[in-house]
PDB file of N, CA and C in Angstrom:
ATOM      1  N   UNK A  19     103.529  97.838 105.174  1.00  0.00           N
ATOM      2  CA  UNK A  19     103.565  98.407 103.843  1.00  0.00           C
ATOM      3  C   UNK A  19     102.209  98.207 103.189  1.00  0.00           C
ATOM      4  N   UNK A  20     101.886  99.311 102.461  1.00  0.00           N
ATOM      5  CA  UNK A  20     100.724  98.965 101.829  1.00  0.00           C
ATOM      6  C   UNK A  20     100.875  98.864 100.219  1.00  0.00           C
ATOM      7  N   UNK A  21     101.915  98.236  99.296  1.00  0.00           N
ATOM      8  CA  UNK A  21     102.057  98.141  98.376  1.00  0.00           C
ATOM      9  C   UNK A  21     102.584  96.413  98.829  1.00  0.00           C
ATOM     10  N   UNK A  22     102.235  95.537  97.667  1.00  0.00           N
ATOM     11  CA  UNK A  22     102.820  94.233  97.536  1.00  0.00           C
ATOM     12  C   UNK A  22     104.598  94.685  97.328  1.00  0.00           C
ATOM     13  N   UNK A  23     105.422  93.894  97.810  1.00  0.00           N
ATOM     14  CA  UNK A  23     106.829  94.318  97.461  1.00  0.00           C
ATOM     15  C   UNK A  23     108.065  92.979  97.145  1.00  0.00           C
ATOM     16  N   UNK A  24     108.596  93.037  96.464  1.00  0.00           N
ATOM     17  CA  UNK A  24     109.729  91.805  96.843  1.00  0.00           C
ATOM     18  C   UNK A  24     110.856  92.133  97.539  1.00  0.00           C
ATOM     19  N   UNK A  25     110.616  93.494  98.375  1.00  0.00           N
ATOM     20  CA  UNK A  25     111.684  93.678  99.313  1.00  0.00           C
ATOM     21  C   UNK A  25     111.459  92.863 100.792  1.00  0.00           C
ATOM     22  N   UNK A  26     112.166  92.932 101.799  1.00  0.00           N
ATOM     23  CA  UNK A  26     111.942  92.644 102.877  1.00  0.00           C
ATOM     24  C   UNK A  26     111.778  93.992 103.402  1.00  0.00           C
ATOM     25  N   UNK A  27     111.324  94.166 104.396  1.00  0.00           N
ATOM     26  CA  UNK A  27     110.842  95.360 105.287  1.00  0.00           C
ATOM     27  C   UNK A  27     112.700  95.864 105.434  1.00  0.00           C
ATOM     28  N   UNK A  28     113.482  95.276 105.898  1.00  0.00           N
ATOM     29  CA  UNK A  28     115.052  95.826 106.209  1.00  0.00           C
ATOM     30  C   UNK A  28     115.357  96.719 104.672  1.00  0.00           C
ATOM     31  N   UNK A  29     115.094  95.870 103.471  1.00  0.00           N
ATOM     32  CA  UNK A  29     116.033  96.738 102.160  1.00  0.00           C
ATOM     33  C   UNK A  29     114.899  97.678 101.520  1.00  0.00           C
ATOM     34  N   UNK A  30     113.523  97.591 102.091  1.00  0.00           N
ATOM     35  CA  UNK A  30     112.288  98.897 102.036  1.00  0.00           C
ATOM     36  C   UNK A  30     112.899  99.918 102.442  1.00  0.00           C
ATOM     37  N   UNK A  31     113.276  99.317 103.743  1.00  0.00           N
ATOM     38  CA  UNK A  31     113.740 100.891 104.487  1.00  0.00           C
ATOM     39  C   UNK A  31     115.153 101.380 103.908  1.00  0.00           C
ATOM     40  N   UNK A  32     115.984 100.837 103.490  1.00  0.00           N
ATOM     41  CA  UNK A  32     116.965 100.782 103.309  1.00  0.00           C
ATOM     42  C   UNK A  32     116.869 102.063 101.798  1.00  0.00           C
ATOM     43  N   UNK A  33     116.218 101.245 100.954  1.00  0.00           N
ATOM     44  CA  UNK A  33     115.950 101.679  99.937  1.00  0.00           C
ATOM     45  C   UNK A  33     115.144 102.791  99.602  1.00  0.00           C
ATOM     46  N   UNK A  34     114.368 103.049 100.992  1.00  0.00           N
ATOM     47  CA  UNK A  34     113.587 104.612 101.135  1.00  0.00           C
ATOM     48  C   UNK A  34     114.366 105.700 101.329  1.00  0.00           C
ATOM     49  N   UNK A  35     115.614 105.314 102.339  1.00  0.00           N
ATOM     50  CA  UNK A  35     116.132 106.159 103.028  1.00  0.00           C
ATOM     51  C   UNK A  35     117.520 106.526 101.377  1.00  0.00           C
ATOM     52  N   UNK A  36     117.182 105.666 100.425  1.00  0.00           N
ATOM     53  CA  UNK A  36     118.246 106.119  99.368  1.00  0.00           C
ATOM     54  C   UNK A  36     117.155 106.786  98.526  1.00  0.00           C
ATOM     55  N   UNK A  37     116.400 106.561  98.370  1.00  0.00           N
ATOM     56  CA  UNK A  37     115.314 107.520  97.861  1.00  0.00           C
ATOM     57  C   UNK A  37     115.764 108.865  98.513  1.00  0.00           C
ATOM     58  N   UNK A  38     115.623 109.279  99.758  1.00  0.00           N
ATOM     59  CA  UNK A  38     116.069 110.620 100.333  1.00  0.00           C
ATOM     60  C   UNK A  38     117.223 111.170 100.088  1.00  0.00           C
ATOM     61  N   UNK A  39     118.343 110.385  98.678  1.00  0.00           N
ATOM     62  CA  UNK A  39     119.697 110.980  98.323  1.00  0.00           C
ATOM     63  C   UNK A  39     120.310 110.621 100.119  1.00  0.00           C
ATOM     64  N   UNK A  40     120.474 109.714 101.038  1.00  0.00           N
ATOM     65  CA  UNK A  40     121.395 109.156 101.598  1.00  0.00           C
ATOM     66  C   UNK A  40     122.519 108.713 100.847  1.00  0.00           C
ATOM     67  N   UNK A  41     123.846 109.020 101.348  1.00  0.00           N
ATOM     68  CA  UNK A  41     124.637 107.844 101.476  1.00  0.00           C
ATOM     69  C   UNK A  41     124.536 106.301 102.073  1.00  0.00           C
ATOM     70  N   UNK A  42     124.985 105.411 101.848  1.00  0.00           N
ATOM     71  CA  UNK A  42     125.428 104.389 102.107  1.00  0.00           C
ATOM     72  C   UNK A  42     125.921 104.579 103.787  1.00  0.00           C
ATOM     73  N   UNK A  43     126.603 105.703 103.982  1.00  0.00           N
ATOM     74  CA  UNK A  43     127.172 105.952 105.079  1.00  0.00           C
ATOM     75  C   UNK A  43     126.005 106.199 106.125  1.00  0.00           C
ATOM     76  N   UNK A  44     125.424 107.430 105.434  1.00  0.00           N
ATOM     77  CA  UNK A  44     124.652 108.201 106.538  1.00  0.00           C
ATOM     78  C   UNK A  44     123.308 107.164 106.702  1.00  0.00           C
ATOM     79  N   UNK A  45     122.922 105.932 105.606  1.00  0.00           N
ATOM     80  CA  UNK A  45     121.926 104.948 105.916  1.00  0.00           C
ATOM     81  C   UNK A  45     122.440 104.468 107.159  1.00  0.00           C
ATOM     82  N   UNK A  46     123.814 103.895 107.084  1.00  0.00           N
ATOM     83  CA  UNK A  46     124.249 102.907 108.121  1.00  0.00           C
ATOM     84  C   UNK A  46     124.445 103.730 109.609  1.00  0.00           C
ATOM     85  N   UNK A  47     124.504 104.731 109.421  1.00  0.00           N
ATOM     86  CA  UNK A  47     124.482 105.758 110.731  1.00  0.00           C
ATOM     87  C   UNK A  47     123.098 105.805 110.855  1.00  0.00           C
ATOM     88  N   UNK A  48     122.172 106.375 110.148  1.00  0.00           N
ATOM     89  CA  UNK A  48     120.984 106.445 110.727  1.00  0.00           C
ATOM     90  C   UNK A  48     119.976 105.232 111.394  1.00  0.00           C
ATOM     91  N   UNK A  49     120.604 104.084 110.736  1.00  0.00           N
ATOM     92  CA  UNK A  49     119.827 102.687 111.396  1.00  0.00           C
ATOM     93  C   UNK A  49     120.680 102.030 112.230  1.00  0.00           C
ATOM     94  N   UNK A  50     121.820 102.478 112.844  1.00  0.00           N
ATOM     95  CA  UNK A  50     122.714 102.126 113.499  1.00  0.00           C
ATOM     96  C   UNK A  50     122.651 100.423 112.859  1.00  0.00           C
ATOM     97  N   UNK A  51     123.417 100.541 111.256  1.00  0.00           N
ATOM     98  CA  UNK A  51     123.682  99.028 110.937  1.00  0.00           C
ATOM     99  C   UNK A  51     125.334  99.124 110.388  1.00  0.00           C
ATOM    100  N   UNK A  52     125.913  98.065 109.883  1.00  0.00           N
ATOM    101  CA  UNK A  52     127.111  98.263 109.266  1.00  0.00           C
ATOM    102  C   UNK A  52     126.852  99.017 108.106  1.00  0.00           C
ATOM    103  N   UNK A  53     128.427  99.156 107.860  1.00  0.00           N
ATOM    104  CA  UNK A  53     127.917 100.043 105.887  1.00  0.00           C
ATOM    105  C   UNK A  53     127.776  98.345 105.523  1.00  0.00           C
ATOM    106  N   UNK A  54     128.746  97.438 105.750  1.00  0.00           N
ATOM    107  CA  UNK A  54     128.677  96.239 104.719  1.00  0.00           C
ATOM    108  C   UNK A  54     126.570  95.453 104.416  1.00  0.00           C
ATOM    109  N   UNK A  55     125.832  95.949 105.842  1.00  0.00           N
ATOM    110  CA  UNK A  55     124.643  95.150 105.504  1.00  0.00           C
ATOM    111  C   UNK A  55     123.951  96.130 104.692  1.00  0.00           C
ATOM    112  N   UNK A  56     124.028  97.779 104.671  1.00  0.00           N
ATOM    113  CA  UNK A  56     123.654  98.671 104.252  1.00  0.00           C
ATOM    114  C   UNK A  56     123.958  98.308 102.536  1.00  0.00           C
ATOM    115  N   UNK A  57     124.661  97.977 102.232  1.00  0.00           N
ATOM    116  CA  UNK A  57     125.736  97.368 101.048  1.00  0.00           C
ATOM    117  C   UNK A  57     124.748  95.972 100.376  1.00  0.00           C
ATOM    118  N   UNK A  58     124.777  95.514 101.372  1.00  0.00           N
ATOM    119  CA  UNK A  58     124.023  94.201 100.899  1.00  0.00           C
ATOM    120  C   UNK A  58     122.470  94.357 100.833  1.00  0.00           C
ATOM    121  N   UNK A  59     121.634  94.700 101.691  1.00  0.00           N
ATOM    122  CA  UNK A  59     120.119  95.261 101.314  1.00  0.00           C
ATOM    123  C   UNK A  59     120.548  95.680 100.060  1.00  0.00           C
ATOM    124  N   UNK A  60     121.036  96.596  99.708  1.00  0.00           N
ATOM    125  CA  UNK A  60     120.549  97.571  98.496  1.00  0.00           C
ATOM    126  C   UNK A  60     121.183  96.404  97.348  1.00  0.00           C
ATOM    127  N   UNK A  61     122.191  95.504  97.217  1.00  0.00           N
ATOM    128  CA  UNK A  61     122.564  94.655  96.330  1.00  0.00           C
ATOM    129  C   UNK A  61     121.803  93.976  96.009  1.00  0.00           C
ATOM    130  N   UNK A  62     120.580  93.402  97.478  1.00  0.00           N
ATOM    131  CA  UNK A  62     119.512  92.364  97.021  1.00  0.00           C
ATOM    132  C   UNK A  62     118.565  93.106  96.394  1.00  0.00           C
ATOM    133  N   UNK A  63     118.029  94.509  96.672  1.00  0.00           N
ATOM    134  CA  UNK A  63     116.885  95.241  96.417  1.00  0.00           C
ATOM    135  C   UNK A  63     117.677  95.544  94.584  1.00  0.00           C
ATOM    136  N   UNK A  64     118.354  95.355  94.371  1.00  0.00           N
ATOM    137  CA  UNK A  64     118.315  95.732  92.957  1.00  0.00           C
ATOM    138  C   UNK A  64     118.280  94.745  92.561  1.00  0.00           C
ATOM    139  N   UNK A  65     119.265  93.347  92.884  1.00  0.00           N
ATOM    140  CA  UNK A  65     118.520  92.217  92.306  1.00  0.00           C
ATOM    141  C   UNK A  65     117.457  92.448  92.155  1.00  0.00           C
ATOM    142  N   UNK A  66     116.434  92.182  92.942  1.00  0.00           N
ATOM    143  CA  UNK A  66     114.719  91.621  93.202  1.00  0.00           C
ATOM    144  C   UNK A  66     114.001  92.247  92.073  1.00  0.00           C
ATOM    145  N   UNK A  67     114.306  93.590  92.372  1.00  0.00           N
ATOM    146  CA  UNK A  67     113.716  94.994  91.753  1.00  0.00           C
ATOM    147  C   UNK A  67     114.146  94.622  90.278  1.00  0.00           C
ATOM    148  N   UNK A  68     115.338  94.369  89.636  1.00  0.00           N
ATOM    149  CA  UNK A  68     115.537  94.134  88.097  1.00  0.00           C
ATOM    150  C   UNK A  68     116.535  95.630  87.650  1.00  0.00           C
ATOM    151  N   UNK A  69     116.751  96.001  89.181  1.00  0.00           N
ATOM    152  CA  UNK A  69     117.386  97.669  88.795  1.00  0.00           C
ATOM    153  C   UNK A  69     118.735  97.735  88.763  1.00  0.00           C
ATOM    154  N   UNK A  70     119.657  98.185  88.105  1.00  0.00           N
ATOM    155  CA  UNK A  70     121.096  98.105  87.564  1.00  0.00           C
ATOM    156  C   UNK A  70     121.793  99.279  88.732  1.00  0.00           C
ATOM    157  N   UNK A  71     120.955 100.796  89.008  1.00  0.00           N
ATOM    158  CA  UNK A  71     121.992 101.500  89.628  1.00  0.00           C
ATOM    159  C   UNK A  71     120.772 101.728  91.208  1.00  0.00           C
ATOM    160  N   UNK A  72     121.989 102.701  91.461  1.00  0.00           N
ATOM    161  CA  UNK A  72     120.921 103.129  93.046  1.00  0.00           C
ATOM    162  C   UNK A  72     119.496 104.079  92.228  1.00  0.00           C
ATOM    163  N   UNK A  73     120.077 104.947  91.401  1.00  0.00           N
ATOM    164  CA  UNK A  73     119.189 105.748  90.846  1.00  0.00           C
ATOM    165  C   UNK A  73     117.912 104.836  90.144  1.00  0.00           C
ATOM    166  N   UNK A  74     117.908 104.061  89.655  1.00  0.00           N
ATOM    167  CA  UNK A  74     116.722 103.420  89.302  1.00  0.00           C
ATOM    168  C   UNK A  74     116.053 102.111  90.574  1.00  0.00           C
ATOM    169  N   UNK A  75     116.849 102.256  91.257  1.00  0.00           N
ATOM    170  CA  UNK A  75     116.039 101.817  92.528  1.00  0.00           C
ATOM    171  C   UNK A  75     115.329 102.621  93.252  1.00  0.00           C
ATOM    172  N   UNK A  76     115.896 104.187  93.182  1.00  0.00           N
ATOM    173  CA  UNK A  76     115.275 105.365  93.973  1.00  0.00           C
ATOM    174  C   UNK A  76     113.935 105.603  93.038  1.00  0.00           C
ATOM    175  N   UNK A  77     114.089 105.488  91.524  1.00  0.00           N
ATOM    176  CA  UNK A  77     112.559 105.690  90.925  1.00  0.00           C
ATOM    177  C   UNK A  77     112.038 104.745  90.901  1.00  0.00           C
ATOM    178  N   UNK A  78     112.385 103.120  90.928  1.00  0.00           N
ATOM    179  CA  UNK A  78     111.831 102.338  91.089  1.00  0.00           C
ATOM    180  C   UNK A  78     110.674 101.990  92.820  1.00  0.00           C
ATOM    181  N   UNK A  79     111.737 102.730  93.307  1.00  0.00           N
ATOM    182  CA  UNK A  79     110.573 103.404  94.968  1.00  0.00           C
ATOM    183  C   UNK A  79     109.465 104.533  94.666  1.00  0.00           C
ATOM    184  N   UNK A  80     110.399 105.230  94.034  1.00  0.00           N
ATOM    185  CA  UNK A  80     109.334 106.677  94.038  1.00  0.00           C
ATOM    186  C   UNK A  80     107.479 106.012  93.341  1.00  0.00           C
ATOM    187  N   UNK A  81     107.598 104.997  92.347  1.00  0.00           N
ATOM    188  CA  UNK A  81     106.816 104.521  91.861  1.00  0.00           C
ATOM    189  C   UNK A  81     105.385 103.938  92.824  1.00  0.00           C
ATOM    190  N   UNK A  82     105.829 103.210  93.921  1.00  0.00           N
ATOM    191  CA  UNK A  82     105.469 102.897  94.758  1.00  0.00           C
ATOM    192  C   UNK A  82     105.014 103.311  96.068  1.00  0.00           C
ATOM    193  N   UNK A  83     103.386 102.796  96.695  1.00  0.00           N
ATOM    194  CA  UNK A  83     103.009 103.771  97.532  1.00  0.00           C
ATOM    195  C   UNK A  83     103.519 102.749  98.888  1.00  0.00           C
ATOM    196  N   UNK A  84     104.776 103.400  98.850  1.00  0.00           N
ATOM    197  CA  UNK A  84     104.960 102.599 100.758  1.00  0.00           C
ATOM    198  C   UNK A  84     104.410 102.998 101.813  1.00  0.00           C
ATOM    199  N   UNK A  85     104.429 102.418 102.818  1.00  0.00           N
ATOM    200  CA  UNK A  85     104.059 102.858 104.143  1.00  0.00           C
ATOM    201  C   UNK A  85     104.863 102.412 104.711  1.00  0.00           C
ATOM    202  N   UNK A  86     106.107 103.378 105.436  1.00  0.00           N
ATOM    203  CA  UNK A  86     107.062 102.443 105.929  1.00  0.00           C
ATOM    204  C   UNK A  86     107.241 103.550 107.508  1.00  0.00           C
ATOM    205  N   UNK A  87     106.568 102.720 108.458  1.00  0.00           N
ATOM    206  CA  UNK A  87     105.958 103.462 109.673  1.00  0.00           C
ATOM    207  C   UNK A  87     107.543 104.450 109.955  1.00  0.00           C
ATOM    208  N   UNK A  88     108.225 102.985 110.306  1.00  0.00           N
ATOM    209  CA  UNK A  88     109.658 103.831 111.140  1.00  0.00           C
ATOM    210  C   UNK A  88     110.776 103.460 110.249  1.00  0.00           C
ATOM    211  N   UNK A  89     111.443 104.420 109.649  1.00  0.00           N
ATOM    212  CA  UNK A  89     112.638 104.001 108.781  1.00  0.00           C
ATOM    213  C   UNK A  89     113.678 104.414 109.162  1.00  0.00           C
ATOM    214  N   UNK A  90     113.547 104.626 110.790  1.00  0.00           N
ATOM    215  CA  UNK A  90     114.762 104.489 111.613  1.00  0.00           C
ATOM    216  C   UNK A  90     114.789 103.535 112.458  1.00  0.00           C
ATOM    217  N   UNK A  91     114.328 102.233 112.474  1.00  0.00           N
ATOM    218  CA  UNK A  91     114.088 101.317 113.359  1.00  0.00           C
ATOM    219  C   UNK A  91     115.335 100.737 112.613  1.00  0.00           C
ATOM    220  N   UNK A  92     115.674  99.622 113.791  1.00  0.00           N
ATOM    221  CA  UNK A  92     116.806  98.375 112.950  1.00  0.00           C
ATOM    222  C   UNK A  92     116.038  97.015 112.984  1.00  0.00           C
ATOM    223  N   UNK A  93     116.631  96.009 112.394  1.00  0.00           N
ATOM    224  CA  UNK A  93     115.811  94.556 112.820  1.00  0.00           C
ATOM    225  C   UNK A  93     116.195  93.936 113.818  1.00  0.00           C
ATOM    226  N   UNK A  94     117.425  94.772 114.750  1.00  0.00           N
ATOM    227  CA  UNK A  94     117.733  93.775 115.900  1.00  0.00           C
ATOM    228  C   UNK A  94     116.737  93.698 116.817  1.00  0.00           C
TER     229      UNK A  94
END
């Protein structure tokens, strides 16, 4: 990434791919993860972030210049 972040690289991606209007569902399909960790990234990323819904986490990304090589990779 080339922005400082208080995400981890897992709820970056997580949180990019809700930037793209994903579901919850189609995140956890596309990173082959559960919905429940899909669930939990985005719970911590709004903690961290200070953001109340998905929608102000998605502008709270848009704000930011990521570099997030593969946001179909998993962390296993």
């Amino acid at each position: 990434m080339t922005a400082t972040t208080p995400l981890t690289p897992s709820e970056a991606r997580v949180s990019a791919l809700l930037l793209q209007g994903m579901t919850n569902r189609a995140i956890a399909d596309r990173l082959v993860i559960s919905l429940r960790t899909v669930e939990c990234h985005i719970s911590r990323a709004l903690s961290k972030t200070g953001c109340r819904t998905r929608l102000e986490l998605a502008l709270w990304m848009m704000e930011r210049p990521f570099n997030l090589q593969d946001s179909r990779g998993t962390d296993r």
